[in-house]
C-alpha cells in the first residue's frame, strides 16, 4: 500500500566532491564544545566577555550549518545524504565503528533549527541573564547543550547519537538546576535527570539489541538490515527506542519531569524544553523509520503514546496558572502531536518533522515572550496576577500573539500548515485507528485553542490583577518592555511563526526536501474528506478560543484559583502523575533502598567493623607490651627463653 | 668436688647478669650485666673443655672475649653518643622503640 | 673425676665471693661500685680459668677484660658523668618484680638443667696441654679455627672504626680557640681570669676544701665540680668555718695553726684515696 523509496539506507557516492562546508562540518560540534570548555576553564576571568564568546560559537555553527544547507540544496535529491567520517572510534573484531557525521535533509533541518533558534536565544540570554553573577557559566552550559544537540542529530551511528543524547541530558540537568541554591529547583533537576536515566535504559537495551541483530550500530547498517530482520526483534528494538524517546520528549508515562523543568531560566525552557531537546525523541523515531516500518505494533504504540500525551498535556495545560508550566504542558501536547504523526508511519514522518520545525519557532517565541513578561513583572509567573499587559508591552504582545495564532493553527500562520496535515494524516488508515486518532487530534486542537487563548487573554487582556504592596500580595508592578536584545529574537521568531509554515509548504517543498530520509509517500485520502476535517478543525479552534475569551477576557478572573471541578483539580496536579510515580516507583524504591541500607549497615558493616574492632582492640591490648623500654623487652626475651626451655624439658620428659 | 660445680657457678652468674640487664636503668651497668653473662658463658666453655679434654672450648671462649671486646667498643661509643645528645645514660629515656 | 682438695678449697672460696660480687652489680647504687664488683668477679674468673688448666685464657681475661674492657667502662663512666646516679624509684610499673622473677626463674631453670644433665667422665686437659696450654691452644686456633680468627680480626678492625665514626662529631659552629674564649670571658664579665684554686693554696692542703677569699669566706667555685656534685666536698660552714670562727683576725693573718691543718690534711688524704679508688 505504501511505496517507499529505499533511499534512506543508501549513501550518495559523491564523496569525492565534498565541498568546503562539508569538510568543516566537524566545526558544528567542535566550536560550541570548545567555547564551553574555555568558558568553564577560564572561570571568572572570562566573566566580562564570556557571553559574547558563547554567542559567537553559536552563530558560527549557524553559519556552517547554513553553508552545508546551501551545499546540499545545490546537489540533486539523490545525493543529499552524505557521510563525513571523522575518526575511527571503536575498533574491535566484533564492532568496527567510525565516528562520523551524517549530513542529510533530516539532520540539517535540525541543525538549522538548533543553531538558528539557539543563536537567537543566546542573544536573548545576554540581556535576560545580565544581572546574574553566573552568566558566563550559563553560556558555557548553553554551548555545551548546542554541541551535544548537534552531535545528537548529526551522528551517523546510534552509539554516537547516544553520546549526544547523554550530553543534552547533562546540559538539561545543569540548566534546570542552574539556580540550584533553591532546593526545589535542584530537586527538579534531579527529577529530570533520573527520569531521563530510566529512558536511557531503553536506549541502551535498544543499542544492545541492534548490535546483536545487525552486528553494527551505524545507521547504514541498522536501517539497511531492518528490511530483513524478524518482526519480533524489530518490535523489541522499536519499543525500547520508544521508551528512550518518551523520556527525552516527555511523553506518557515519563512526562512528569517537564513541568518541573521550568525551574530553569526561561531561555533554557525556550531552547531545550520547548524547541530542541524535547523533540529529540521524535527525531529518534523518524530516524529509525525503517525499523518501525518492520514493526507495525511498535508503530501503533508510538501513535497511542502520542495520542495519550496529546490529550494529557492539553488537559493539564487548561488548569495550570503558572505561565511557564502552561507552556510546558502545551509543549508536551504538541510533541504528542509529533509522536502521533511519527506513529502513523512514513505518511506522518515528514509532517512530524514539519510540525517540529514550526513548533520550535512559535513555542520558543512564546517562551521568550513569557520570559519578557516575567522580566517586566518581577519574575512573577502566576497568570492570575497578570492581565492587561498588552498596553505596556507592545512588542511582547504582538510577537506572543503571532505565536498564539500559530499554535492555534489559524491560517495562514505556521502552525496551520503543519498541524492540519497531522490531523489529516491521523484520519488516514483502516479500521478503528483513523477514527480514534483523528478524533483525538481534532479534539486536541480545540483544547489547545482553549488553553493557549486562556494563557494569552489572562496575560495580556482583561483587567489588571497585579500584585501590589498596598494589598500585601507582593511587590508593586511596573511592567515595561524588555530591552532590544530581548525583543529582537522575539521579533525574528514571530516572523518565523507567521511565515515559516507557509513558505515551506509551498508546493510541498519541505516534504519533498525530507524525502531522501522519510521516503516518498503517495497521497492517501482520509476517511473523511479533507475540507470537512479542515473546517471542523477551524470551528473547534474558534470555539475553544471563544470560550477562553468569554471566561478570561470578557469576565473577571479571580486572583485566587477557584476550587474547580474534579477534572480541574486533577489537571492542576498533572493528573496525579507524580502521585502515581511516587506510589508505584519512588516509595517502593525508597523502602527497598532503606532496607538494603539497613541490612548493609547491620549485617555487612557489622560483621566487618566487628572484625576491625576486634583486631584494633587486640592491637590496643598488645600495644601495652610495646612500651619502648629496652628492659621490658629484655624481660620478655627472658620469659620467652624460660618458656621455651620449660617446654623443651617437659617434652623431653 | 665435682667439676660440674663450675657449671652451676656459671649458670648462677649468667642469671645474675640477666637480672642486671632487666633491673638496672643505667645503660653502662646494664651493659656490664651483658658482659657478666658473656663471662659466665666463657666459664661454661672452659669447664666443658676440661670435661671433654678438648681445647676447642677454650678457643671459643677466646673468640668470645675478642668479640666482647669489639662489642664493648661499639656499645660504649653508642652510649657516649646517646649521652651527648640526650644528656642521659638511662635506658628508660630512650624509649623510641615503642609501636 | 674428683678435683684436688686444693682446687676444691679455692673454688669454695672464690665461688661465693664471685656470686656476691655479681650481686653487687645488681644492687650497687653507684655505677662505679658496680664496675668495681665487676672487676672483682673478672679477676676471680681469671683465677678459676687458671685453676681449670686454661692458663692462657686466665692471663687474657686479666689483660683484656680487667685491663682493657673494664678500664674502658670506667673511662666512659667518667665521661658520662659520675653524677649520673640512679634513683631507686622504678619507672616501669612492675618491672622490678618481673625482673626479679625472671632472673630467679632463669637461674632455677639453668641450674635444674645442669643438675639433670648427665656429664661424661672428666677427661682433663693434661694430654692436650702436654706442650703447655698456649702452645696447645695455638695449635687448635691456627688449624681448626684459622678462618674464624681472620673473620674476628676483621670484626675488631671494623669495631674500632665504628667507634670512631659513632663518637665523631661534625663541627657545626666555628672553632673556638683561645682568643675567642678569652673574648667571651671578658664579655660575660663574671670570671675574667681562672677560677680560684681549691683550698690547697688557701690554707688547707686538700682538693675538697674551698679556698678562702681575703675576708675569710669560702669560695664555692674553687672546688672541682665533680666533687661538689658527688657531695664529697668539705663545707667550710660545718667544720672549717667553725675553725675560722674560733680564731680572731690576727691569728687568721699570722699563725696558720699547722697542727690542725696537718690533722685535717690527713683526713682529707683518706677521702682522696677513697675517691681515687672509686673512680678506678
mmCIF file of N, CA and C in Angstrom, chain C residues 100-175:
data_model
loop_
_atom_site.group_PDB
_atom_site.id
_atom_site.type_symbol
_atom_site.label_atom_id
_atom_site.label_comp_id
_atom_site.label_asym_id
_atom_site.label_seq_id
_atom_site.Cartn_x
_atom_site.Cartn_y
_atom_site.Cartn_z
ATOM 1 N N UNK C 100 62.992 -9.556 88.783
ATOM 2 C CA UNK C 100 63.480 -10.489 89.811
ATOM 3 C C UNK C 100 62.941 -11.894 89.530
ATOM 4 N N UNK C 101 61.637 -11.949 89.182
ATOM 5 C CA UNK C 101 61.016 -13.245 88.920
ATOM 6 C C UNK C 101 61.714 -13.952 87.767
ATOM 7 N N UNK C 102 61.938 -13.160 86.691
ATOM 8 C CA UNK C 102 62.577 -13.740 85.512
ATOM 9 C C UNK C 102 63.998 -14.195 85.832
ATOM 10 N N UNK C 103 64.708 -13.354 86.608
ATOM 11 C CA UNK C 103 66.098 -13.704 86.952
ATOM 12 C C UNK C 103 66.144 -14.992 87.751
ATOM 13 N N UNK C 104 65.295 -15.039 88.786
ATOM 14 C CA UNK C 104 65.281 -16.233 89.639
ATOM 15 C C UNK C 104 64.827 -17.440 88.813
ATOM 16 N N UNK C 105 63.807 -17.198 87.988
ATOM 17 C CA UNK C 105 63.289 -18.298 87.170
ATOM 18 C C UNK C 105 64.368 -18.822 86.237
ATOM 19 N N UNK C 106 65.073 -17.906 85.608
ATOM 20 C CA UNK C 106 66.115 -18.304 84.666
ATOM 21 C C UNK C 106 67.216 -19.083 85.394
ATOM 22 N N UNK C 107 67.586 -18.526 86.564
ATOM 23 C CA UNK C 107 68.638 -19.204 87.349
ATOM 24 C C UNK C 107 68.197 -20.611 87.729
ATOM 25 N N UNK C 108 66.976 -20.702 88.265
ATOM 26 C CA UNK C 108 66.470 -22.004 88.680
ATOM 27 C C UNK C 108 66.482 -22.974 87.506
ATOM 28 N N UNK C 109 65.987 -22.466 86.381
ATOM 29 C CA UNK C 109 65.887 -23.312 85.202
ATOM 30 C C UNK C 109 67.270 -23.821 84.785
ATOM 31 N N UNK C 110 68.218 -22.876 84.725
ATOM 32 C CA UNK C 110 69.553 -23.257 84.257
ATOM 33 C C UNK C 110 70.193 -24.263 85.214
ATOM 34 N N UNK C 111 70.027 -23.988 86.494
ATOM 35 C CA UNK C 111 70.621 -24.897 87.479
ATOM 36 C C UNK C 111 69.971 -26.274 87.361
ATOM 37 N N UNK C 112 68.637 -26.277 87.193
ATOM 38 C CA UNK C 112 67.932 -27.546 87.053
ATOM 39 C C UNK C 112 68.458 -28.320 85.850
ATOM 40 N N UNK C 113 68.588 -27.589 84.748
ATOM 41 C CA UNK C 113 69.071 -28.246 83.537
ATOM 42 C C UNK C 113 70.438 -28.860 83.785
ATOM 43 N N UNK C 114 71.322 -28.071 84.437
ATOM 44 C CA UNK C 114 72.659 -28.584 84.706
ATOM 45 C C UNK C 114 72.596 -29.805 85.618
ATOM 46 N N UNK C 115 71.706 -29.706 86.585
ATOM 47 C CA UNK C 115 71.619 -30.811 87.535
ATOM 48 C C UNK C 115 71.127 -32.066 86.840
ATOM 49 N N UNK C 116 70.212 -31.912 85.884
ATOM 50 C CA UNK C 116 69.636 -33.089 85.223
ATOM 51 C C UNK C 116 70.564 -33.633 84.151
ATOM 52 N N UNK C 117 71.563 -32.790 83.750
ATOM 53 C CA UNK C 117 72.421 -33.239 82.664
ATOM 54 C C UNK C 117 73.318 -34.380 83.143
ATOM 55 N N UNK C 118 73.525 -35.352 82.240
ATOM 56 C CA UNK C 118 74.436 -36.452 82.574
ATOM 57 C C UNK C 118 75.798 -36.105 81.996
ATOM 58 N N UNK C 119 76.699 -35.612 82.831
ATOM 59 C CA UNK C 119 78.013 -35.204 82.340
ATOM 60 C C UNK C 119 78.899 -36.440 82.175
ATOM 61 N N UNK C 120 79.695 -36.447 81.111
ATOM 62 C CA UNK C 120 80.594 -37.596 80.957
ATOM 63 C C UNK C 120 81.747 -37.523 81.968
ATOM 64 N N UNK C 121 82.476 -38.529 82.004
ATOM 65 C CA UNK C 121 83.640 -38.555 82.903
ATOM 66 C C UNK C 121 84.634 -37.493 82.453
ATOM 67 N N UNK C 122 85.126 -36.737 83.371
ATOM 68 C CA UNK C 122 86.036 -35.654 83.007
ATOM 69 C C UNK C 122 87.345 -36.218 82.479
ATOM 70 N N UNK C 123 87.740 -35.756 81.314
ATOM 71 C CA UNK C 123 88.959 -36.238 80.690
ATOM 72 C C UNK C 123 90.169 -35.489 81.231
ATOM 73 N N UNK C 124 90.005 -34.187 81.375
ATOM 74 C CA UNK C 124 91.129 -33.382 81.819
ATOM 75 C C UNK C 124 91.986 -32.961 80.637
ATOM 76 N N UNK C 125 92.737 -31.927 80.855
ATOM 77 C CA UNK C 125 93.470 -31.339 79.737
ATOM 78 C C UNK C 125 94.962 -31.675 79.779
ATOM 79 N N UNK C 126 95.326 -32.609 80.603
ATOM 80 C CA UNK C 126 96.742 -32.916 80.757
ATOM 81 C C UNK C 126 97.364 -33.292 79.418
ATOM 82 N N UNK C 127 96.640 -34.119 78.680
ATOM 83 C CA UNK C 127 97.180 -34.561 77.395
ATOM 84 C C UNK C 127 97.231 -33.401 76.411
ATOM 85 N N UNK C 128 96.111 -32.631 76.335
ATOM 86 C CA UNK C 128 96.038 -31.524 75.379
ATOM 87 C C UNK C 128 97.079 -30.462 75.695
ATOM 88 N N UNK C 129 97.344 -30.306 76.989
ATOM 89 C CA UNK C 129 98.281 -29.266 77.381
ATOM 90 C C UNK C 129 99.704 -29.791 77.503
ATOM 91 N N UNK C 130 99.979 -30.881 76.846
ATOM 92 C CA UNK C 130 101.286 -31.505 77.056
ATOM 93 C C UNK C 130 102.421 -30.576 76.630
ATOM 94 N N UNK C 131 102.163 -29.756 75.608
ATOM 95 C CA UNK C 131 103.218 -28.796 75.203
ATOM 96 C C UNK C 131 102.912 -27.426 75.765
ATOM 97 N N UNK C 132 102.428 -27.348 76.948
ATOM 98 C CA UNK C 132 101.904 -26.141 77.607
ATOM 99 C C UNK C 132 100.585 -25.708 76.959
ATOM 100 N N UNK C 133 99.787 -25.063 77.771
ATOM 101 C CA UNK C 133 98.446 -24.651 77.303
ATOM 102 C C UNK C 133 98.467 -23.698 76.127
ATOM 103 N N UNK C 134 99.281 -22.638 76.151
ATOM 104 C CA UNK C 134 99.270 -21.713 74.986
ATOM 105 C C UNK C 134 99.650 -22.413 73.703
ATOM 106 N N UNK C 135 100.628 -23.314 73.774
ATOM 107 C CA UNK C 135 101.024 -24.000 72.552
ATOM 108 C C UNK C 135 99.904 -24.875 72.035
ATOM 109 N N UNK C 136 99.234 -25.599 72.945
ATOM 110 C CA UNK C 136 98.112 -26.450 72.517
ATOM 111 C C UNK C 136 96.989 -25.615 71.939
ATOM 112 N N UNK C 137 96.688 -24.512 72.620
ATOM 113 C CA UNK C 137 95.634 -23.608 72.162
ATOM 114 C C UNK C 137 95.959 -23.072 70.778
ATOM 115 N N UNK C 138 97.220 -22.670 70.627
ATOM 116 C CA UNK C 138 97.645 -22.106 69.344
ATOM 117 C C UNK C 138 97.495 -23.132 68.247
ATOM 118 N N UNK C 139 97.809 -24.404 68.568
ATOM 119 C CA UNK C 139 97.691 -25.431 67.556
ATOM 120 C C UNK C 139 96.235 -25.542 67.061
ATOM 121 N N UNK C 140 95.322 -25.563 68.017
ATOM 122 C CA UNK C 140 93.901 -25.656 67.629
ATOM 123 C C UNK C 140 93.456 -24.387 66.882
ATOM 124 N N UNK C 141 93.836 -23.261 67.447
ATOM 125 C CA UNK C 141 93.404 -21.963 66.886
ATOM 126 C C UNK C 141 93.882 -21.806 65.452
ATOM 127 N N UNK C 142 95.111 -22.176 65.218
ATOM 128 C CA UNK C 142 95.684 -21.934 63.899
ATOM 129 C C UNK C 142 95.371 -23.056 62.910
ATOM 130 N N UNK C 143 94.769 -24.131 63.388
ATOM 131 C CA UNK C 143 94.423 -25.196 62.442
ATOM 132 C C UNK C 143 92.919 -25.239 62.195
ATOM 133 N N UNK C 144 92.190 -25.554 63.245
ATOM 134 C CA UNK C 144 90.734 -25.717 63.037
ATOM 135 C C UNK C 144 90.011 -24.387 62.894
ATOM 136 N N UNK C 145 90.522 -23.356 63.567
ATOM 137 C CA UNK C 145 89.751 -22.104 63.648
ATOM 138 C C UNK C 145 90.396 -20.951 62.913
ATOM 139 N N UNK C 146 91.225 -21.269 61.917
ATOM 140 C CA UNK C 146 92.012 -20.185 61.318
ATOM 141 C C UNK C 146 91.110 -19.189 60.596
ATOM 142 N N UNK C 147 90.072 -19.690 59.927
ATOM 143 C CA UNK C 147 89.164 -18.779 59.209
ATOM 144 C C UNK C 147 88.423 -17.872 60.193
ATOM 145 N N UNK C 148 87.979 -18.500 61.301
ATOM 146 C CA UNK C 148 87.273 -17.712 62.318
ATOM 147 C C UNK C 148 88.178 -16.619 62.851
ATOM 148 N N UNK C 149 89.413 -16.968 62.998
ATOM 149 C CA UNK C 149 90.372 -15.989 63.508
ATOM 150 C C UNK C 149 90.456 -14.776 62.588
ATOM 151 N N UNK C 150 90.532 -15.069 61.290
ATOM 152 C CA UNK C 150 90.593 -13.966 60.320
ATOM 153 C C UNK C 150 89.343 -13.099 60.414
ATOM 154 N N UNK C 151 88.216 -13.766 60.468
ATOM 155 C CA UNK C 151 86.948 -13.010 60.498
ATOM 156 C C UNK C 151 86.892 -12.133 61.745
ATOM 157 N N UNK C 152 87.311 -12.702 62.882
ATOM 158 C CA UNK C 152 87.257 -11.939 64.120
ATOM 159 C C UNK C 152 88.201 -10.739 64.046
ATOM 160 N N UNK C 153 89.348 -10.964 63.370
ATOM 161 C CA UNK C 153 90.276 -9.838 63.207
ATOM 162 C C UNK C 153 89.599 -8.712 62.438
ATOM 163 N N UNK C 154 88.914 -9.080 61.361
ATOM 164 C CA UNK C 154 88.195 -8.074 60.583
ATOM 165 C C UNK C 154 87.164 -7.369 61.453
ATOM 166 N N UNK C 155 86.470 -8.167 62.257
ATOM 167 C CA UNK C 155 85.441 -7.603 63.132
ATOM 168 C C UNK C 155 86.038 -6.568 64.067
ATOM 169 N N UNK C 156 87.209 -6.899 64.615
ATOM 170 C CA UNK C 156 87.833 -5.967 65.549
ATOM 171 C C UNK C 156 88.163 -4.643 64.879
ATOM 172 N N UNK C 157 88.745 -4.751 63.679
ATOM 173 C CA UNK C 157 89.090 -3.515 62.967
ATOM 174 C C UNK C 157 87.823 -2.707 62.686
ATOM 175 N N UNK C 158 86.796 -3.410 62.235
ATOM 176 C CA UNK C 158 85.535 -2.721 61.946
ATOM 177 C C UNK C 158 84.995 -2.037 63.189
ATOM 178 N N UNK C 159 85.060 -2.740 64.305
ATOM 179 C CA UNK C 159 84.530 -2.172 65.543
ATOM 180 C C UNK C 159 85.297 -0.913 65.923
ATOM 181 N N UNK C 160 86.614 -0.962 65.742
ATOM 182 C CA UNK C 160 87.402 0.226 66.074
ATOM 183 C C UNK C 160 86.975 1.395 65.210
ATOM 184 N N UNK C 161 86.810 1.101 63.913
ATOM 185 C CA UNK C 161 86.341 2.162 63.010
ATOM 186 C C UNK C 161 84.966 2.663 63.419
ATOM 187 N N UNK C 162 84.103 1.720 63.781
ATOM 188 C CA UNK C 162 82.739 2.076 64.156
ATOM 189 C C UNK C 162 82.746 3.004 65.347
ATOM 190 N N UNK C 163 83.601 2.697 66.319
ATOM 191 C CA UNK C 163 83.668 3.550 67.493
ATOM 192 C C UNK C 163 84.107 4.949 67.098
ATOM 193 N N UNK C 164 85.051 5.019 66.179
ATOM 194 C CA UNK C 164 85.486 6.339 65.706
ATOM 195 C C UNK C 164 84.325 7.090 65.071
ATOM 196 N N UNK C 165 83.629 6.386 64.210
ATOM 197 C CA UNK C 165 82.532 7.042 63.486
ATOM 198 C C UNK C 165 81.440 7.474 64.440
ATOM 199 N N UNK C 166 81.105 6.572 65.376
ATOM 200 C CA UNK C 166 79.977 6.870 66.267
ATOM 201 C C UNK C 166 80.255 8.055 67.164
ATOM 202 N N UNK C 167 81.492 8.169 67.631
ATOM 203 C CA UNK C 167 81.769 9.247 68.576
ATOM 204 C C UNK C 167 82.232 10.517 67.880
ATOM 205 N N UNK C 168 82.369 10.422 66.555
ATOM 206 C CA UNK C 168 82.815 11.617 65.846
ATOM 207 C C UNK C 168 81.678 12.625 65.772
ATOM 208 N N UNK C 169 82.055 13.866 66.045
ATOM 209 C CA UNK C 169 81.051 14.922 65.952
ATOM 210 C C UNK C 169 81.470 15.905 64.893
ATOM 211 N N UNK C 170 80.558 16.169 64.020
ATOM 212 C CA UNK C 170 80.913 17.144 62.999
ATOM 213 C C UNK C 170 80.820 18.541 63.588
ATOM 214 N N UNK C 171 81.783 19.348 63.227
ATOM 215 C CA UNK C 171 81.776 20.712 63.770
ATOM 216 C C UNK C 171 80.726 21.545 63.046
ATOM 217 N N UNK C 172 79.787 22.059 63.828
ATOM 218 C CA UNK C 172 78.717 22.852 63.223
ATOM 219 C C UNK C 172 78.932 24.342 63.460
ATOM 220 N N UNK C 173 79.736 24.628 64.459
ATOM 221 C CA UNK C 173 79.973 26.041 64.769
ATOM 222 C C UNK C 173 81.445 26.332 64.497
ATOM 223 N N UNK C 174 81.790 27.568 64.310
ATOM 224 C CA UNK C 174 83.201 27.880 64.086
ATOM 225 C C UNK C 174 84.044 27.468 65.287
ATOM 226 N N UNK C 175 85.259 27.118 65.009
ATOM 227 C CA UNK C 175 86.122 26.625 66.076
ATOM 228 C C UNK C 175 86.379 27.740 67.086
#
